[in-house]
Coordinates of N, CA and C and ligand atoms in Angstrom, one line a residue:
X1 N -11.1 5.0 -3.0 CA -11.4 3.5 -2.9 C -11.8 3.2 -1.5
X2 N -12.9 2.6 -1.3 CA -13.3 2.2 0.1 C -12.5 1.0 0.5
X3 N -12.3 0.9 1.8 CA -11.6 -0.2 2.4 C -12.4 -0.8 3.5
X4 N -12.1 -2.0 3.9 CA -12.8 -2.6 5.1 C -11.8 -3.0 6.2
X5 N -12.3 -2.9 7.4 CA -11.5 -3.3 8.5 C -12.3 -4.0 9.5
X6 N -11.7 -4.9 10.4 CA -12.4 -5.5 11.4 C -12.3 -4.7 12.7
X7 N -13.4 -4.5 13.4 CA -13.4 -3.8 14.7 C -14.0 -4.8 15.7
X8 N -13.5 -4.7 16.9 CA -14.1 -5.4 18.0 C -14.4 -4.4 19.2
X9 N -15.6 -4.5 19.7 CA -15.9 -3.9 21.0 C -15.7 -5.0 22.0
X10 N -14.6 -4.8 22.8 CA -14.1 -5.9 23.7 C -15.0 -6.1 24.9
X11 N -14.8 -7.2 25.6 CA -15.6 -7.6 26.7 C -15.7 -6.5 27.8
X12 N -14.6 -5.8 28.0 CA -14.6 -4.7 29.1 C -15.7 -3.7 28.8
X13 N -15.7 -3.2 27.5 CA -16.6 -2.2 27.1 C -18.1 -2.7 27.0
X14 N -18.2 -4.0 26.6 CA -19.6 -4.6 26.6 C -20.1 -4.6 28.0
X15 N -19.3 -5.1 29.0 CA -19.7 -5.2 30.3 C -20.1 -3.9 30.9
X16 N -19.4 -2.8 30.5 CA -19.8 -1.5 31.0 C -20.9 -0.8 30.2
X17 N -21.6 -1.5 29.3 CA -22.7 -1.0 28.5 C -22.3 0.2 27.7
X18 N -21.1 0.0 27.0 CA -20.7 1.1 26.1 C -20.8 0.8 24.6
X19 N -21.5 -0.3 24.3 CA -21.7 -0.7 22.9 C -22.3 0.5 22.1
X20 N -23.4 1.0 22.7 CA -24.2 2.0 21.9 C -23.3 3.3 21.7
X21 N -22.6 3.7 22.8 CA -21.8 4.9 22.7 C -20.7 4.8 21.6
X22 N -20.1 3.6 21.6 CA -19.0 3.3 20.6 C -19.6 3.3 19.2
X23 N -20.7 2.6 19.0 CA -21.3 2.5 17.7 C -21.7 3.9 17.2
X24 N -22.2 4.7 18.1 CA -22.6 6.1 17.7 C -21.4 6.8 17.2
X25 N -20.2 6.7 17.9 CA -19.0 7.3 17.4 C -18.6 6.8 16.0
X26 N -18.7 5.5 15.8 CA -18.4 4.9 14.6 C -19.2 5.5 13.4
X27 N -20.5 5.6 13.7 CA -21.4 6.1 12.6 C -21.1 7.6 12.4
X28 N -20.9 8.4 13.5 CA -20.7 9.8 13.4 C -19.4 10.1 12.6
X29 N -18.4 9.1 12.7 CA -17.2 9.3 12.0 C -17.2 9.0 10.5
X30 N -18.4 8.5 10.1 CA -18.6 8.3 8.6 C -18.3 6.9 8.1
X31 N -18.2 5.9 9.0 CA -18.1 4.5 8.6 C -19.4 3.9 8.2
X32 N -19.4 3.0 7.3 CA -20.6 2.2 7.0 C -20.3 0.9 7.8
X33 N -21.3 0.4 8.5 CA -21.2 -0.9 9.2 C -21.7 -1.9 8.2
X34 N -20.8 -2.8 7.7 CA -21.2 -3.8 6.7 C -21.6 -5.1 7.4
X35 N -21.2 -5.3 8.6 CA -21.6 -6.6 9.3 C -21.4 -6.3 10.8
X36 N -22.2 -7.0 11.6 CA -22.1 -6.8 13.1 C -22.7 -8.0 13.8
X37 N -22.0 -8.5 14.8 CA -22.5 -9.7 15.6 C -22.0 -9.7 17.0
X38 N -22.8 -10.1 17.9 CA -22.3 -10.3 19.3 C -21.8 -11.7 19.4
X39 N -20.6 -11.9 20.0 CA -20.0 -13.2 20.1 C -19.4 -13.4 21.5
X40 N -19.4 -14.6 22.0 CA -18.6 -14.9 23.2 C -17.6 -16.0 22.8
X41 N -16.4 -15.5 22.6 CA -15.3 -16.4 22.1 C -14.9 -17.4 23.1
X42 N -14.6 -18.6 22.7 CA -13.9 -19.6 23.5 C -12.4 -19.2 23.6
X43 N -11.7 -19.8 24.6 CA -10.3 -19.5 24.7 C -9.6 -19.9 23.4
X44 N -9.9 -21.0 22.8 CA -9.3 -21.5 21.6 C -9.6 -20.5 20.4
X45 N -10.8 -20.0 20.4 CA -11.1 -19.0 19.3 C -10.4 -17.7 19.5
X46 N -10.2 -17.3 20.7 CA -9.4 -16.0 21.0 C -8.0 -16.3 20.6
X47 N -7.4 -17.5 20.9 CA -6.1 -17.8 20.6 C -5.9 -17.8 19.1
X48 N -6.9 -18.3 18.3 CA -6.8 -18.3 16.9 C -6.8 -16.9 16.3
X49 N -7.6 -16.1 16.9 CA -7.7 -14.7 16.4 C -6.4 -14.0 16.6
X50 N -5.8 -14.2 17.7 CA -4.6 -13.4 18.1 C -3.3 -14.3 17.9
X51 N -3.4 -15.2 16.9 CA -2.2 -16.1 16.7 C -0.9 -15.4 16.4
X52 N -1.0 -14.2 15.8 CA 0.3 -13.5 15.5 C 1.0 -13.1 16.8
X53 N 0.3 -13.0 17.9 CA 0.8 -12.6 19.2 C 1.2 -13.8 20.1
X54 N 1.1 -15.0 19.5 CA 1.4 -16.3 20.3 C 2.6 -16.2 21.2
X55 N 3.7 -15.6 20.8 CA 4.9 -15.7 21.5 C 5.0 -14.5 22.6
X56 N 4.1 -13.6 22.6 CA 4.2 -12.5 23.5 C 3.8 -12.9 24.9
X57 N 4.5 -12.2 25.9 CA 4.2 -12.6 27.3 C 2.8 -12.4 27.7
X58 N 2.1 -11.4 27.0 CA 0.7 -11.1 27.4 C -0.3 -12.0 26.8
X59 N 0.1 -12.9 25.9 CA -0.8 -13.8 25.1 C -1.8 -14.5 26.0
X60 N -1.3 -15.3 27.1 CA -2.3 -16.0 27.9 C -3.3 -15.1 28.6
X61 N -2.9 -14.0 29.1 CA -3.8 -13.1 29.8 C -4.8 -12.4 28.8
X62 N -4.2 -12.0 27.6 CA -5.1 -11.4 26.6 C -6.2 -12.3 26.1
X63 N -5.8 -13.6 25.8 CA -6.8 -14.5 25.3 C -7.8 -14.9 26.4
X64 N -7.4 -14.9 27.7 CA -8.3 -15.2 28.8 C -9.3 -14.0 28.9
X65 N -8.8 -12.8 28.8 CA -9.7 -11.6 28.8 C -10.7 -11.6 27.7
X66 N -10.2 -11.9 26.5 CA -11.0 -11.8 25.3 C -12.1 -12.9 25.3
X67 N -11.9 -14.0 26.0 CA -12.9 -15.0 26.1 C -13.7 -14.9 27.4
X68 N -13.5 -13.9 28.2 CA -14.1 -13.7 29.5 C -15.6 -13.3 29.5
X69 N -16.1 -12.8 28.3 CA -17.4 -12.4 28.2 C -17.7 -12.0 26.8
X70 N -19.0 -11.6 26.5 CA -19.4 -11.3 25.2 C -18.6 -10.1 24.6
X71 N -18.4 -10.1 23.3 CA -17.8 -8.9 22.6 C -18.7 -8.7 21.4
X72 N -18.5 -7.6 20.7 CA -19.2 -7.3 19.5 C -18.2 -7.1 18.3
X73 N -18.3 -7.9 17.3 CA -17.4 -7.8 16.1 C -18.2 -7.1 15.0
X74 N -17.4 -6.2 14.3 CA -18.0 -5.4 13.2 C -17.1 -5.4 12.0
X75 N -17.6 -5.2 10.8 CA -16.8 -4.9 9.7 C -17.2 -3.4 9.3
X76 N -16.2 -2.6 9.3 CA -16.4 -1.2 9.0 C -15.8 -0.8 7.7
X77 N -16.5 0.0 6.9 CA -16.1 0.4 5.6 C -16.0 1.9 5.5
X78 N -14.9 2.4 4.9 CA -14.7 3.8 4.6 C -13.5 3.9 3.7
X79 N -13.3 5.1 3.1 CA -12.0 5.4 2.5 C -10.9 5.3 3.6
X80 N -9.9 4.5 3.3 CA -8.8 4.4 4.3 C -9.3 3.9 5.7
X81 N -10.2 2.9 5.7 CA -10.9 2.5 6.9 C -9.9 2.0 8.0
X82 N -8.8 1.3 7.6 CA -7.9 0.8 8.6 C -7.3 1.9 9.4
X83 N -6.7 2.9 8.7 CA -6.1 4.0 9.5 C -7.1 4.8 10.2
X84 N -8.2 5.0 9.5 CA -9.3 5.9 10.1 C -9.8 5.3 11.4
X85 N -10.0 4.0 11.4 CA -10.5 3.3 12.7 C -9.4 3.3 13.8
X86 N -8.1 3.1 13.4 CA -7.1 3.2 14.4 C -6.9 4.6 15.0
X87 N -7.2 5.6 14.1 CA -7.1 7.0 14.6 C -8.3 7.2 15.6
X88 N -9.4 6.7 15.3 CA -10.6 6.9 16.2 C -10.3 6.2 17.5
X89 N -9.7 5.0 17.5 CA -9.5 4.2 18.7 C -8.4 4.9 19.6
X90 N -7.4 5.4 19.0 CA -6.3 6.0 19.7 C -5.2 4.9 20.1
X91 N -4.2 5.3 20.8 CA -3.1 4.4 21.1 C -3.6 3.2 21.9
X92 N -2.9 2.0 21.7 CA -3.2 0.8 22.4 C -3.3 1.0 23.9
X93 N -2.3 1.7 24.4 CA -2.3 2.0 25.9 C -3.1 3.3 26.1
X94 N -4.3 3.2 26.8 CA -5.1 4.4 27.0 C -4.4 5.5 27.7
X95 N -3.4 5.2 28.5 CA -2.6 6.3 29.1 C -1.9 7.1 28.1
X96 N -1.7 6.5 26.9 CA -0.9 7.3 25.9 C -1.9 7.8 24.8
X97 N -3.2 7.5 24.9 CA -4.1 7.8 23.8 C -4.5 9.3 23.9
X98 N -4.7 9.9 22.7 CA -5.0 11.3 22.6 C -6.4 11.6 23.1
X99 N -6.7 12.8 23.6 CA -8.0 13.2 24.0 C -8.9 13.1 22.8
X100 N -10.2 12.6 23.1 CA -11.2 12.5 22.1 C -11.2 11.1 21.4
X101 N -10.2 10.3 21.7 CA -10.2 8.9 21.1 C -11.0 8.0 22.0
X102 N -11.4 6.9 21.4 CA -12.2 5.9 22.1 C -11.5 5.3 23.3
X103 N -10.2 5.0 23.1 CA -9.5 4.3 24.2 C -9.3 5.3 25.4
X104 N -9.0 6.6 25.0 CA -8.9 7.6 26.1 C -10.2 7.6 26.9
X105 N -11.3 7.6 26.2 CA -12.6 7.7 26.9 C -13.1 6.5 27.6
X106 N -12.9 5.3 26.9 CA -13.5 4.1 27.4 C -12.6 3.0 28.0
X107 N -11.3 3.0 27.7 CA -10.4 1.9 28.1 C -9.9 2.0 29.5
X108 N -9.7 0.8 30.1 CA -9.2 0.8 31.5 C -7.7 0.6 31.5
X109 N -7.1 -0.1 30.6 CA -5.7 -0.5 30.7 C -5.2 -0.9 29.3
X110 N -3.9 -1.2 29.2 CA -3.4 -1.6 27.9 C -4.0 -2.9 27.4
X111 N -4.4 -3.8 28.3 CA -5.0 -5.0 27.9 C -6.5 -4.9 27.8
X112 N -7.2 -4.3 28.8 CA -8.6 -4.1 28.7 C -8.8 -2.7 28.1
X113 N -8.6 -2.7 26.7 CA -8.5 -1.4 26.0 C -9.7 -1.1 25.1
X114 N -10.9 -1.7 25.4 CA -12.2 -1.4 24.9 C -12.4 -1.8 23.4
X115 N -11.4 -1.6 22.5 CA -11.7 -1.8 21.1 C -10.4 -2.5 20.5
X116 N -10.7 -3.1 19.4 CA -9.6 -3.7 18.5 C -9.8 -3.2 17.1
X117 N -8.7 -3.1 16.4 CA -8.8 -2.8 14.9 C -7.7 -3.5 14.2
X118 N -7.9 -3.9 13.0 CA -6.9 -4.5 12.1 C -5.8 -3.5 11.9
X119 N -4.5 -4.0 11.7 CA -3.4 -3.1 11.5 C -2.9 -3.0 10.1
X120 N -3.4 -3.8 9.2 CA -2.9 -3.7 7.8 C -3.9 -4.5 6.9
X121 N -3.9 -4.3 5.6 CA -4.8 -4.9 4.7 C -4.9 -6.4 4.8
X122 N -3.7 -7.1 5.0 CA -3.6 -8.5 5.1 C -4.3 -9.0 6.4
X123 N -4.0 -8.3 7.5 CA -4.6 -8.7 8.7 C -6.1 -8.4 8.7
X124 N -6.5 -7.4 8.0 CA -8.0 -7.1 7.9 C -8.7 -8.2 7.2
X125 N -8.1 -8.7 6.1 CA -8.7 -9.8 5.3 C -8.8 -11.1 6.2
X126 N -7.7 -11.4 7.0 CA -7.7 -12.6 7.8 C -8.8 -12.4 8.9
X127 N -8.8 -11.2 9.5 CA -9.7 -11.0 10.7 C -11.2 -11.0 10.3
X128 N -11.5 -10.3 9.1 CA -12.9 -10.3 8.7 C -13.3 -11.7 8.4
X129 N -12.5 -12.5 7.7 CA -12.9 -13.9 7.3 C -13.0 -14.8 8.5
X130 N -12.3 -14.4 9.6 CA -12.4 -15.2 10.9 C -13.8 -15.2 11.4
X131 N -14.5 -14.1 11.2 CA -15.8 -13.9 11.8 C -17.0 -13.9 10.8
X132 N -16.7 -13.6 9.6 CA -17.9 -13.4 8.7 C -17.6 -14.1 7.3
X133 N -18.7 -14.7 6.8 CA -18.7 -15.2 5.4 C -19.0 -14.0 4.5
X134 N -18.5 -14.1 3.2 CA -18.7 -13.0 2.3 C -20.1 -12.5 2.2
X135 N -21.1 -13.5 2.2 CA -22.5 -13.1 2.0 C -23.1 -12.3 3.1
X136 N -22.3 -12.3 4.3 CA -22.8 -11.5 5.4 C -22.4 -10.1 5.4
X137 N -21.6 -9.7 4.5 CA -21.1 -8.3 4.4 C -22.1 -7.6 3.4
X138 N -23.0 -6.7 4.0 CA -24.0 -6.1 3.2 C -24.1 -4.6 3.3
Ligands
CMP201 P1 -5.4 -5.1 20.2 O1 -5.4 -3.9 19.3 O2 -6.6 -6.0 20.3 O3 -4.1 -6.0 19.7 C1 -3.4 -6.9 20.6 C2 -3.8 -6.7 22.0 O4 -2.9 -7.1 23.0 C3 -4.0 -5.2 22.3 O5 -5.0 -4.6 21.7 C4 -4.0 -5.2 23.8 O6 -5.3 -5.5 24.3 C5 -3.1 -6.3 24.1 N1 -1.7 -5.8 24.5 C6 -0.9 -5.2 23.7 N2 0.3 -4.9 24.3 C7 0.1 -5.4 25.6 C8 0.9 -5.3 26.7 N3 2.1 -4.8 26.7 N4 0.4 -5.9 27.9 C9 -0.9 -6.4 27.9 N5 -1.7 -6.5 26.8 C10 -1.2 -5.9 25.6

């Protein structure tokens, strides 16, 4: 059964012109890209997206970073897409990410960590609907 997940190429990676390299890795790994858009989130939009992290000490800084410049949001589809995308990204903290993962290769720090992925089916449904209407998934 195929599954969908939301992916974000974060502002740090967009600024460093790594969109193409990351999308190449996504396609090489066997995902179908069902939707893709460049966005520049407002602070309020970043706060809404990361609402589950509201109480965390890093929330103000994370949402400032995520609204600091353009990002690219994508819906990826594959069998087991949520786990598969998290495996390709690697650990949240690039210092702990395995060799060959996107965060090992592209991320600067635990906050400026190049990519985001949904962590469970319920979060994927919320996050996909945050950016895309059903008719935009093709
Ligand atoms: P992401 O996968 O987008 O989910 C939440 C984000 O919060 C995470 O990637 C990091 O960018 C950020 N984050 C998580 N933990 C920390 C932390 N300890 N300090 C700073 N930022 C963090």
